[in-house]
Coordinates of C-alpha atoms and ligand atoms in Angstrom, one line a residue:
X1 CA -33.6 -12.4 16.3
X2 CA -34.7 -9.8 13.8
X3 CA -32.5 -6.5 15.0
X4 CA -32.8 -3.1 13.3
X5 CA -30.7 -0.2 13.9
X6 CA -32.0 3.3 13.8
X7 CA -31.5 5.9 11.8
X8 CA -30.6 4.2 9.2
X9 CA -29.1 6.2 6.7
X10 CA -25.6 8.3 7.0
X11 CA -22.5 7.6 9.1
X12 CA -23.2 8.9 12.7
X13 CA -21.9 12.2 13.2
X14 CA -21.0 13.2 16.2
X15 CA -23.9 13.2 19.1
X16 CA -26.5 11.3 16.8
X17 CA -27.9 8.1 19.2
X18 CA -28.2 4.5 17.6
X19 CA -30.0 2.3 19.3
X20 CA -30.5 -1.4 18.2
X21 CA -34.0 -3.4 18.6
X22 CA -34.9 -6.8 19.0
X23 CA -38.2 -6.8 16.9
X24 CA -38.8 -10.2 19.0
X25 CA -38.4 -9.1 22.1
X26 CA -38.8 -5.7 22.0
X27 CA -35.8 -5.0 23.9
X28 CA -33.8 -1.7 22.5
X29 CA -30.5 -0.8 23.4
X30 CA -28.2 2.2 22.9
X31 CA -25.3 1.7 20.8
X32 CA -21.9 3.5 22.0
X33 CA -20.7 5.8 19.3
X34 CA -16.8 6.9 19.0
X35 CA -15.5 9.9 17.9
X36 CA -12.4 10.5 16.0
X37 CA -10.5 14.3 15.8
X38 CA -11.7 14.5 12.0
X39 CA -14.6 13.0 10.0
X40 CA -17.6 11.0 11.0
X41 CA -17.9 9.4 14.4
X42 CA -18.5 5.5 13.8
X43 CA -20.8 2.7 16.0
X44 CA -18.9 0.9 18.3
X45 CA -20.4 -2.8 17.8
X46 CA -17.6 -4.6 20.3
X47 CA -20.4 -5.5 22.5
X48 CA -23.1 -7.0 20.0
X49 CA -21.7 -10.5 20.5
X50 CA -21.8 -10.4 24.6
X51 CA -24.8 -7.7 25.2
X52 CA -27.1 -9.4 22.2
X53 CA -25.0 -12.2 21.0
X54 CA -25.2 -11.6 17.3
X55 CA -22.2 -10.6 15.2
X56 CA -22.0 -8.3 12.5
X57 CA -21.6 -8.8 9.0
X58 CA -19.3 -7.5 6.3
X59 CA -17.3 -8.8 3.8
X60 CA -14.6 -6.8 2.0
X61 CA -14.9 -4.2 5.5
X62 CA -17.3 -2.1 3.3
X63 CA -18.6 -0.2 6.5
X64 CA -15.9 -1.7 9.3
X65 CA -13.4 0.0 11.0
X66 CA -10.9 -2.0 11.9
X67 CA -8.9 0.1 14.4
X68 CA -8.9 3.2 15.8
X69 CA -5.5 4.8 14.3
X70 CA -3.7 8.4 14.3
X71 CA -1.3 8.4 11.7
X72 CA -3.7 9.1 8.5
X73 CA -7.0 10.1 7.2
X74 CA -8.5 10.3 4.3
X75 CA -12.4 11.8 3.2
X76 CA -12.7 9.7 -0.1
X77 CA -15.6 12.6 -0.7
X78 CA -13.5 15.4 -0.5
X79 CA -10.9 13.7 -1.9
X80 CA -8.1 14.6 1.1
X81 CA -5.4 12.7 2.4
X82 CA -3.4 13.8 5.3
X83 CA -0.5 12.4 6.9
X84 CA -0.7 13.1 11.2
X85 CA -2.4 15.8 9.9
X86 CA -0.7 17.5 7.4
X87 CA -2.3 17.6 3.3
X88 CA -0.8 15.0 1.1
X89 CA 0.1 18.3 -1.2
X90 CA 1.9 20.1 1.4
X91 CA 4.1 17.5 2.1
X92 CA 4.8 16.2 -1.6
X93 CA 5.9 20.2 -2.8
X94 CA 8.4 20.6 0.4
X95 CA 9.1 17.3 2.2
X96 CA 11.0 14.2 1.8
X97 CA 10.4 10.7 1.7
X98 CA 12.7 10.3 4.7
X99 CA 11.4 13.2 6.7
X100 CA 7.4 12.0 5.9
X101 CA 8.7 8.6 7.2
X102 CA 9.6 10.2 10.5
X103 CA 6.1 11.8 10.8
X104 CA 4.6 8.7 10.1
X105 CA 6.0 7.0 12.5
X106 CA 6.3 9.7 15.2
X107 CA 3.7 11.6 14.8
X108 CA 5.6 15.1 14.2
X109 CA 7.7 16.6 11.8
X110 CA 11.2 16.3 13.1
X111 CA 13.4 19.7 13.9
X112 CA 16.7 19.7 12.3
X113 CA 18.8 17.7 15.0
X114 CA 16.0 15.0 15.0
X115 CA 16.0 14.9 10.8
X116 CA 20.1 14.6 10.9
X117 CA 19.8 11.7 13.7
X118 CA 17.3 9.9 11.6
X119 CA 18.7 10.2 8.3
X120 CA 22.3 9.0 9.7
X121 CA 20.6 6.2 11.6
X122 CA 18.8 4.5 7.9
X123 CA 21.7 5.5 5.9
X124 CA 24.1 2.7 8.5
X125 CA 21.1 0.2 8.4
X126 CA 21.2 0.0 4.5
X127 CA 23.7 -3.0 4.0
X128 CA 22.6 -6.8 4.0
X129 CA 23.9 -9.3 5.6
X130 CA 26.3 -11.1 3.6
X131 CA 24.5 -14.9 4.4
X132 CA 21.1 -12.9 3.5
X133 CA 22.4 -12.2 0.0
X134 CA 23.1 -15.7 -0.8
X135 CA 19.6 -16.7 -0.3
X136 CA 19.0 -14.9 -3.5
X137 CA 21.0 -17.0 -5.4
X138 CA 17.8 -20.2 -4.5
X139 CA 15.9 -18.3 -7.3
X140 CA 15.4 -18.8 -10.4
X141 CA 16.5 -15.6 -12.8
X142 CA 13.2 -15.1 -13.9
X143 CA 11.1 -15.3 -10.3
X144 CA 9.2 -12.3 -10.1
X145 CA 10.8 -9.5 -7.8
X146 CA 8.3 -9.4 -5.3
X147 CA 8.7 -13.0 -4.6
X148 CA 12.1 -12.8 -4.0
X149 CA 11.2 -9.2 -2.2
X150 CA 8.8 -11.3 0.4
X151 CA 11.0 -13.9 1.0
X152 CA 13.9 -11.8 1.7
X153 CA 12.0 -9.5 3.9
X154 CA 10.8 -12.4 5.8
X155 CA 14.2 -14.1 6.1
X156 CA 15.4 -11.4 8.1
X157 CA 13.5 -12.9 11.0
X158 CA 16.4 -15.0 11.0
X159 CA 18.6 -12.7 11.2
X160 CA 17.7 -9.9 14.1
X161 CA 16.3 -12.6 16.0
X162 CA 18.4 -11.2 19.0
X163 CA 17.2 -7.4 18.4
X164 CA 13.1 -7.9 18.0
X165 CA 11.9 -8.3 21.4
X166 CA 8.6 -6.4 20.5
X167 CA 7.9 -5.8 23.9
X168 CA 11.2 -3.6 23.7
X169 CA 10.7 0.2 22.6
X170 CA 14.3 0.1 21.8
X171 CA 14.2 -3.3 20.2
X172 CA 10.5 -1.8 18.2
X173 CA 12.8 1.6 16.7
X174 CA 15.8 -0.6 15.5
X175 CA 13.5 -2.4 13.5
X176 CA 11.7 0.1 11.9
X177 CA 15.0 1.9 11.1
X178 CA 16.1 -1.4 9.3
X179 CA 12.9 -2.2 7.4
X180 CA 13.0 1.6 5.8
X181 CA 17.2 1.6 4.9
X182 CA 16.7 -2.3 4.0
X183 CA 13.8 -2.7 2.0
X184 CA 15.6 -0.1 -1.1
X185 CA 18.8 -2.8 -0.7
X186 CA 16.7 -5.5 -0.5
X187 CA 14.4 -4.7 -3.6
X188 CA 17.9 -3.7 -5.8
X189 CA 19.3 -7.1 -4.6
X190 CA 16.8 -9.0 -6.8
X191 CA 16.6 -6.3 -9.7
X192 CA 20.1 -7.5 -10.2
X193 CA 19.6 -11.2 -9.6
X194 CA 17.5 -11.6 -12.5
X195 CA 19.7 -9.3 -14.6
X196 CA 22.5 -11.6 -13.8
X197 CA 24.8 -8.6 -12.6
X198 CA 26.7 -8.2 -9.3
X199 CA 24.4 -7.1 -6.4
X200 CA 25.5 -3.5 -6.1
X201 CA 26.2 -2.6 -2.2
X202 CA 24.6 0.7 -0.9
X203 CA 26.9 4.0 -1.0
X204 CA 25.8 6.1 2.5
X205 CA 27.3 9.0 0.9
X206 CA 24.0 9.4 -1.3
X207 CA 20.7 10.0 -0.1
X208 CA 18.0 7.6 -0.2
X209 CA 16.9 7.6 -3.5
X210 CA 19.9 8.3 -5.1
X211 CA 21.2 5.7 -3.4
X212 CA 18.4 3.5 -4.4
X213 CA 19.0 4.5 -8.4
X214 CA 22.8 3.5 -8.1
X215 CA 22.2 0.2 -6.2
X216 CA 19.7 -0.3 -9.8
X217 CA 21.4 0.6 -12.1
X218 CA 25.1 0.9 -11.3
X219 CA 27.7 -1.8 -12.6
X220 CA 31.2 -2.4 -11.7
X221 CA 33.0 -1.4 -14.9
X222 CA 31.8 1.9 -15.2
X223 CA 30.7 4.7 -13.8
X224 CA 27.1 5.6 -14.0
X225 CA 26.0 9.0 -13.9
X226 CA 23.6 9.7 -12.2
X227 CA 20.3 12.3 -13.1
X228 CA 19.4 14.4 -10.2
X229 CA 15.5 14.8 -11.6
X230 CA 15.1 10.7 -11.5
X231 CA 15.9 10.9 -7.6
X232 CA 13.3 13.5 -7.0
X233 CA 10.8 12.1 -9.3
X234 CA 11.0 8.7 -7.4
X235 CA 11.0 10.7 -3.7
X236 CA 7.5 12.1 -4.6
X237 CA 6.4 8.8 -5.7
X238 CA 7.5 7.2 -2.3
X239 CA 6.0 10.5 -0.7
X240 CA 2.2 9.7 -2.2
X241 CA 3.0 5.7 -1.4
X242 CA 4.4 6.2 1.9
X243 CA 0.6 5.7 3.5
X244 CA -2.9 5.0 3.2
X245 CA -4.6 4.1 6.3
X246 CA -6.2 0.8 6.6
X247 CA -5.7 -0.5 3.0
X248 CA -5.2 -4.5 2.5
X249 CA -1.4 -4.7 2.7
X250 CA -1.4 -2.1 5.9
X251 CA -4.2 -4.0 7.4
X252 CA -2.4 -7.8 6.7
X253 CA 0.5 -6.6 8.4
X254 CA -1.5 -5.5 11.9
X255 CA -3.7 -8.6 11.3
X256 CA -0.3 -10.6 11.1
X257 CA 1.4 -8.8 13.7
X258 CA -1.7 -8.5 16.5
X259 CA -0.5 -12.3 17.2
X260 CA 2.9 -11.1 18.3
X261 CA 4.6 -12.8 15.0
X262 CA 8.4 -11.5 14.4
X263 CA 7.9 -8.2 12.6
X264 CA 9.8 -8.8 9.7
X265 CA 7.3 -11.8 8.8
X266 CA 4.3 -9.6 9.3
X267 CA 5.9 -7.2 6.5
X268 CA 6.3 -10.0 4.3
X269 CA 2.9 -10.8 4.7
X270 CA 2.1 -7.0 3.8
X271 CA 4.3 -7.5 0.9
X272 CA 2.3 -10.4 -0.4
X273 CA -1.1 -8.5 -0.1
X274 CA 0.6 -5.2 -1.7
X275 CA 1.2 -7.7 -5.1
X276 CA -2.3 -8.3 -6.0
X277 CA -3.4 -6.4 -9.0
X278 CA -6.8 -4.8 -7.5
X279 CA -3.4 -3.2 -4.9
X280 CA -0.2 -2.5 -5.5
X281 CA 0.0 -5.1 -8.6
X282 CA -2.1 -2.1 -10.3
X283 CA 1.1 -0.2 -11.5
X284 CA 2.1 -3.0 -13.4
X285 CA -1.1 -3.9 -14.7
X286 CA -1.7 -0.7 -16.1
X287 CA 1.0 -0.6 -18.2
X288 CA 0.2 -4.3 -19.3
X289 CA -3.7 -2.8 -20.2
X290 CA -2.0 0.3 -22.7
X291 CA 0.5 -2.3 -24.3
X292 CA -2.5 -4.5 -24.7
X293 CA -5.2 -1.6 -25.9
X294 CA -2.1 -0.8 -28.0
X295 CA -3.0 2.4 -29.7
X296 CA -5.4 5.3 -29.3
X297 CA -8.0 4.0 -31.8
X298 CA -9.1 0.6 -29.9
X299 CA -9.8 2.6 -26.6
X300 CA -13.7 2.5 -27.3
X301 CA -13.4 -1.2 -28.4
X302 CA -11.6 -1.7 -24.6
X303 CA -13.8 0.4 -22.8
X304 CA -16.8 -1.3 -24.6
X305 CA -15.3 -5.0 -22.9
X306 CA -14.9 -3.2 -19.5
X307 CA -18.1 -2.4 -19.1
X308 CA -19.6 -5.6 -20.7
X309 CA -18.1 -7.1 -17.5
X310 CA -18.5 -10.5 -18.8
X311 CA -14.8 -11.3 -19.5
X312 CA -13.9 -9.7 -16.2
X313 CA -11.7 -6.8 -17.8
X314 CA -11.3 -3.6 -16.0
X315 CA -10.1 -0.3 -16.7
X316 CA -6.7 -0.8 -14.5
X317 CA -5.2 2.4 -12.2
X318 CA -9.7 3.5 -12.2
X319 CA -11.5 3.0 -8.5
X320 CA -11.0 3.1 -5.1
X321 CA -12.4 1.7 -2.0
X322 CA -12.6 4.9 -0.8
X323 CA -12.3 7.9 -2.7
X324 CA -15.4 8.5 -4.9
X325 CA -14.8 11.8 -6.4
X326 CA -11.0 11.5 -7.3
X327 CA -7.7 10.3 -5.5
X328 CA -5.5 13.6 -5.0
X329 CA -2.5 11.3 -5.4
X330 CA -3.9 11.2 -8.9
X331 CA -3.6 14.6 -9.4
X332 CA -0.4 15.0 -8.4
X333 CA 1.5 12.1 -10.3
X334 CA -0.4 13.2 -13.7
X335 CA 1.4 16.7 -13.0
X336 CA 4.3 15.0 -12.5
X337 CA 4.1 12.3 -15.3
X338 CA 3.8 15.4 -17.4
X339 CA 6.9 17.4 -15.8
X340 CA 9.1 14.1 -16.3
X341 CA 8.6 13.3 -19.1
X342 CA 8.8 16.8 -20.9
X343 CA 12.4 17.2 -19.1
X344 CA 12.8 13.3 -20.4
X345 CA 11.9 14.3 -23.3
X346 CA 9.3 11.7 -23.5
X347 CA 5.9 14.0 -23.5
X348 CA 5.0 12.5 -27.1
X349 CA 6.0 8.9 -26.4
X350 CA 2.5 6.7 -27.7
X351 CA 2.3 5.0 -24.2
X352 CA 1.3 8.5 -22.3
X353 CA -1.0 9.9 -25.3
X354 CA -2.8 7.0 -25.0
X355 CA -3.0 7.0 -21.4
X356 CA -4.1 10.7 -21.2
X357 CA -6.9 9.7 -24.1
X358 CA -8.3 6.7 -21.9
X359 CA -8.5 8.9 -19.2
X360 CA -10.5 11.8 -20.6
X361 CA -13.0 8.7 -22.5
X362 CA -13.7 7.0 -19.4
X363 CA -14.0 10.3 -17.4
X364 CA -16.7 11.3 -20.1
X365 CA -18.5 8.1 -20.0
X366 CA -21.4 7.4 -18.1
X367 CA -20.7 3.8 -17.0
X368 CA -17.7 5.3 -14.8
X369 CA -19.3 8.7 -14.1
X370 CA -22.3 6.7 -12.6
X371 CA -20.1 4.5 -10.6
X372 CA -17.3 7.2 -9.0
X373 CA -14.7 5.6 -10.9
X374 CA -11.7 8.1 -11.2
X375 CA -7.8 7.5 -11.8
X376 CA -6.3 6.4 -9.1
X377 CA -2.4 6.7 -7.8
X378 CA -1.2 3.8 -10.0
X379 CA -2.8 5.1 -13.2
X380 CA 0.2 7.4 -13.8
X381 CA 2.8 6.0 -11.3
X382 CA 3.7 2.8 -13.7
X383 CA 4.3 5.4 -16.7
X384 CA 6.6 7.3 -15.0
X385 CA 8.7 4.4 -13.1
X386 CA 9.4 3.4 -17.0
X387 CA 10.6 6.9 -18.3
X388 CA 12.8 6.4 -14.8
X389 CA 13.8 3.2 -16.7
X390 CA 12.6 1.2 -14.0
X391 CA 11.4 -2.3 -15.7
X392 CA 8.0 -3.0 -15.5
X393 CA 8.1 -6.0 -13.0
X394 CA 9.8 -3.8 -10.0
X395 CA 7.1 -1.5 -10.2
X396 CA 4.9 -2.9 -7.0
X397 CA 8.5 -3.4 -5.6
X398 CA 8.7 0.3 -6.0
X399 CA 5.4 0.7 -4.1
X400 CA 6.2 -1.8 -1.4
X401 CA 9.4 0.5 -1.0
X402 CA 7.3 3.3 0.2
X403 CA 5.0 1.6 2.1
X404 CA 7.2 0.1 4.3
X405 CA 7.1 3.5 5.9
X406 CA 3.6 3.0 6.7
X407 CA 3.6 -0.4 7.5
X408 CA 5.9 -0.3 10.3
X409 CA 4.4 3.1 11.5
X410 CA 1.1 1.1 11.7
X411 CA 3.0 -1.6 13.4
X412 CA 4.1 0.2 15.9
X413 CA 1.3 2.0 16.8
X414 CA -0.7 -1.0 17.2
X415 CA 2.2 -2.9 19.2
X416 CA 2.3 0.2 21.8
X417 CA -0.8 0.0 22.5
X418 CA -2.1 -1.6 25.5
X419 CA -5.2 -2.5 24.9
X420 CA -4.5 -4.6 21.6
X421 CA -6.2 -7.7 21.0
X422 CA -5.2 -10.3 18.4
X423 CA -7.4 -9.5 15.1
X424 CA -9.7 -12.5 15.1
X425 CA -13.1 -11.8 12.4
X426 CA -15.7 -14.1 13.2
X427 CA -17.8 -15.8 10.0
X428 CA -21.3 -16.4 8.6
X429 CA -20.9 -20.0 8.3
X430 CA -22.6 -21.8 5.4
X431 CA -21.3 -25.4 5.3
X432 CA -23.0 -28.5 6.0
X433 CA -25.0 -29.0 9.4
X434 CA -23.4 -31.6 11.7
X435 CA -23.2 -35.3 10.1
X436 CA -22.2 -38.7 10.9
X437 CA -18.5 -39.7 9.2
X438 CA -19.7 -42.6 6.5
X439 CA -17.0 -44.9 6.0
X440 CA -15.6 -45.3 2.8
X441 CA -16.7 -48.4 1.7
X442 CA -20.4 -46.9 2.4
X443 CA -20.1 -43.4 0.5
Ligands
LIG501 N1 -13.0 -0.9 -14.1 C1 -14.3 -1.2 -14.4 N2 -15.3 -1.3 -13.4 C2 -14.9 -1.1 -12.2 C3 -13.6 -0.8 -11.8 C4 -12.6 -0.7 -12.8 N3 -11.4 -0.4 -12.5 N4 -13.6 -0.6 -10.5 C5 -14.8 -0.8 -10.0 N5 -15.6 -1.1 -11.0 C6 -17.1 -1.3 -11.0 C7 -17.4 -2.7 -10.5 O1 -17.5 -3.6 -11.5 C8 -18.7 -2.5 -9.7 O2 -19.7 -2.3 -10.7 P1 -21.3 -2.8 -10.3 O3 -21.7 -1.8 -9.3 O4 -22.0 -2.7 -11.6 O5 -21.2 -4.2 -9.8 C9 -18.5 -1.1 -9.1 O6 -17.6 -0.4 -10.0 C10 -17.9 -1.1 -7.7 O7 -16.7 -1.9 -7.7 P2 -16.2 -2.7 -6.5 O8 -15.2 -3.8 -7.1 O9 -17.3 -3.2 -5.7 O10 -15.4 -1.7 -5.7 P3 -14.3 -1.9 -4.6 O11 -14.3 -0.7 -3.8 O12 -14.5 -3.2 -4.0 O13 -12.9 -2.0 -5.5 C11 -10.9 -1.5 -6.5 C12 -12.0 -1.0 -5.5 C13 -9.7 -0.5 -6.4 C14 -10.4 -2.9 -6.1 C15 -11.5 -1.5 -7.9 O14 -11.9 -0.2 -8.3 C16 -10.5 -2.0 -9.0 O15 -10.4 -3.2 -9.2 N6 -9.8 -1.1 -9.7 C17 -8.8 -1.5 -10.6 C18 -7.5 -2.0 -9.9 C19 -6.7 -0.8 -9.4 O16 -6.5 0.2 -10.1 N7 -6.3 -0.9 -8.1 C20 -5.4 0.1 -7.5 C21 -6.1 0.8 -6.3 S1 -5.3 2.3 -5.8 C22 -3.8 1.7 -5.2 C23 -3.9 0.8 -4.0 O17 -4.7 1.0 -3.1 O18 -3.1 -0.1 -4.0

């Protein structure tokens, strides 16, 4: 069946007609179109496979979307990002990481009374279970963080079995409460297992990342005192990280959860997709590339191996799926990077020089230019977790911190609504035909 689809250039807007032909038959027929409150309306293919049995084809979801979805948008032209509406800017000069949580998973900004009830509710979730914590103690001291990070989230399956009736609205809210006060516990937990110190428990009387910074960096025999600028530098991080639509981690966990799996295993499995370094592994990978590149005079030299492509180097915290002009969490965090570290005292450390160099070369250069490659939100982000003195290998740890907000908001919204399916892709297959089994003594 030779089908073509007509127009074929653009994403539909809204009241443009597709229709798709059967060159062998001749038979045309009218594809649905769906239209979203922002941004460009999109083909509704669901009935290819039963109206003209053919499926679609599309690795890496370079023109699929996946599900429809309220809670954020982004125009990767424009370079916006908006959380239930509201500009990624707005909300990072006068909101809160707790208070953009809400909104994510609600849907509008909470009044004061709603705020209080929230906070008060993830500030009595934060503490572990005491069986929980010994599970820590099956790893090794130098197991990476996020291992330990997916494990632990995933354990806790085992734990609320009794509480995670998903069918139970109730049941649904207790969980995401616990997943946004754990995760911060959860995360310190191993920072402290491969230091070798006491896990720290959480103190309610803080807020959440203050409380995050003592259960880090805290010991028993002394106090540690603690800087009100590292707890507001690290809220605006978790701001910008707290969502991005239907990115790999965010899109594991509904894949995981559409079959009805215990939610605390589907955010594992979002933790697990968040490590990889072309995700949430990117924070730690760029700081790896300027320790590597070393000093400002061997950027051409790097640049020069990026773009040969042969030995699979790449500028790391440059490109996006989706925004092709620049990432505004970008902007942001490079403001930032250069308030914290001037009140840190740090604006001439050799790290950030050279990170502000490669990014003006490679902005300059045509290889990138030509391919809308900008800095993305981890170019920065790694540079200032370390001023924060935040060790390099809790950095995606950090990330998967914030986007547990947006995980269980997307989890949420996809378990209340009644018409979900379980996420099943179909395949191009390209194996072997069907054969007779050969016994071995024939092969
Ligand atoms: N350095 C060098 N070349 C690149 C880069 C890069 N960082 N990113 C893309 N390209 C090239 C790529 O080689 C390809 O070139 P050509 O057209 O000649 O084959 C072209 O640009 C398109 O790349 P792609 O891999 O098809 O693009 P994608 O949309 O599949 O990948 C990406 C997006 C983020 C995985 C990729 O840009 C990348 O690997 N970036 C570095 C890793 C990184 O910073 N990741 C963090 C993303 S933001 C935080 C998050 O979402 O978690």
């Amino acid at each position: 069946m030779n089908a073509q689809l007509k127009p074929e250039s653009m994403a539909p807007m809204s009241g443009d007609k597709y229709q798709l032909t059967n060159l062998t038959t001749g038979k045309a027929t009218e594809l649905p179109t769906r239209t979203g409150s922002v941004g460009p309306a999109v083909l509704d293919i669901g009935g290819l496979l039963k109206d003209h049995g053919v499926f679609t084809y599309d690795p890496g979801f370079m023109s699929t979307a996946s599900t429809a979805s309220a809670i954020t948008y982004i125009d990767g032209d424009a370079g916006v990002l908006l959380y239930r509406g509201y500009p990624i800017e707005q909300l990072a000069k006068h909101s809160t990481f707790l208070e953009v949580s809400y909104l994510l998973q609600k849907g509008e900004l909470p009044d004061a009374a709603e705020l209080a009830a929230f906070t008060r509710s993830i500030t009595r979730h934060t503490m572990l279970n005491e069986w929980l914590l010994r599970l820590y103690r099956g790893f090794h001291h130098n197991a990476h963080p996020m291992a330990m990070v997916a494990t632990i989230v995933a354990s806790l399956a085992a734990f609320y079995h009794d509480t995670t009736n998903i069918t139970n609205d109730r049941h649904r809210e207790i969980f995401t409460h616990r997943m946004i006060a754990k995760i911060p516990t959860i995360a310190a937990a191993a920072y402290k297992h491969a230091l070798g110190q006491p896990f720290i428990y959480p103190r309610n009387d803080l807020d959440y990342c203050a409380n995050m910074l003592h259960m880090f960096f805290s010991v028993p025999c002394e106090s540690y005192e603690m800087d009100a600028l590292h707890a507001k530098a690290l809220d605006l991080l978790f701001i910008l990280h707290a969502d991005h639509e239907q990115n790999a981690s965010t899109s594991t966990v509904r894949l995981a959860g559409s079959t009805g799996c215990n939610p605390y295993t589907a955010m594992s499995a979002g933790v697990s997709a968040l490590w990889g370094p072309a995700h949430g592994g990117a924070n730690e990978a760029v700081v790896d590339m300027l320790e590597k590149i070393g000093d400002v005079s061997h950027v051409q030299d790097f640049l020069a191996r990026v773009k040969d492509k042969s030995g699979g180097v790449r500028l790391m915290g440059f490109g996006h799926r989706v925004y092709k002009n620049f990432d505004p969490r970008a902007t942001i965090i490079r403001e930032m990077c250069h308030k914290v570290l001037g009140k840190l005292g740090q604006s001439n450390t050799p790290l950030f020089e050279l990170a502000l160099r490669l990014e003006e070369i490679a902005l300059k250069d045509d290889y990138f230019i030509s391919r809308k490659l900008y800095p993305n939100v981890d170019f920065y982000s790694g540079i200032i977790y370390r001023a924060l003195g935040i060790p390099r290998e809790m950095f995606t740890v950090m990330f998967a911190i914030a986007r547990t907000a947006g995980w269980v908001a997307h989890w949420s919204e996809m378990i209340g609504d009644p018409t979900m399916k379980i996420a099943r892709p179909r395949q191009l297959y390209t194996g072997a035909a069907r054969r007779d089994y050969v016994p071995v003594a024939k092969r």
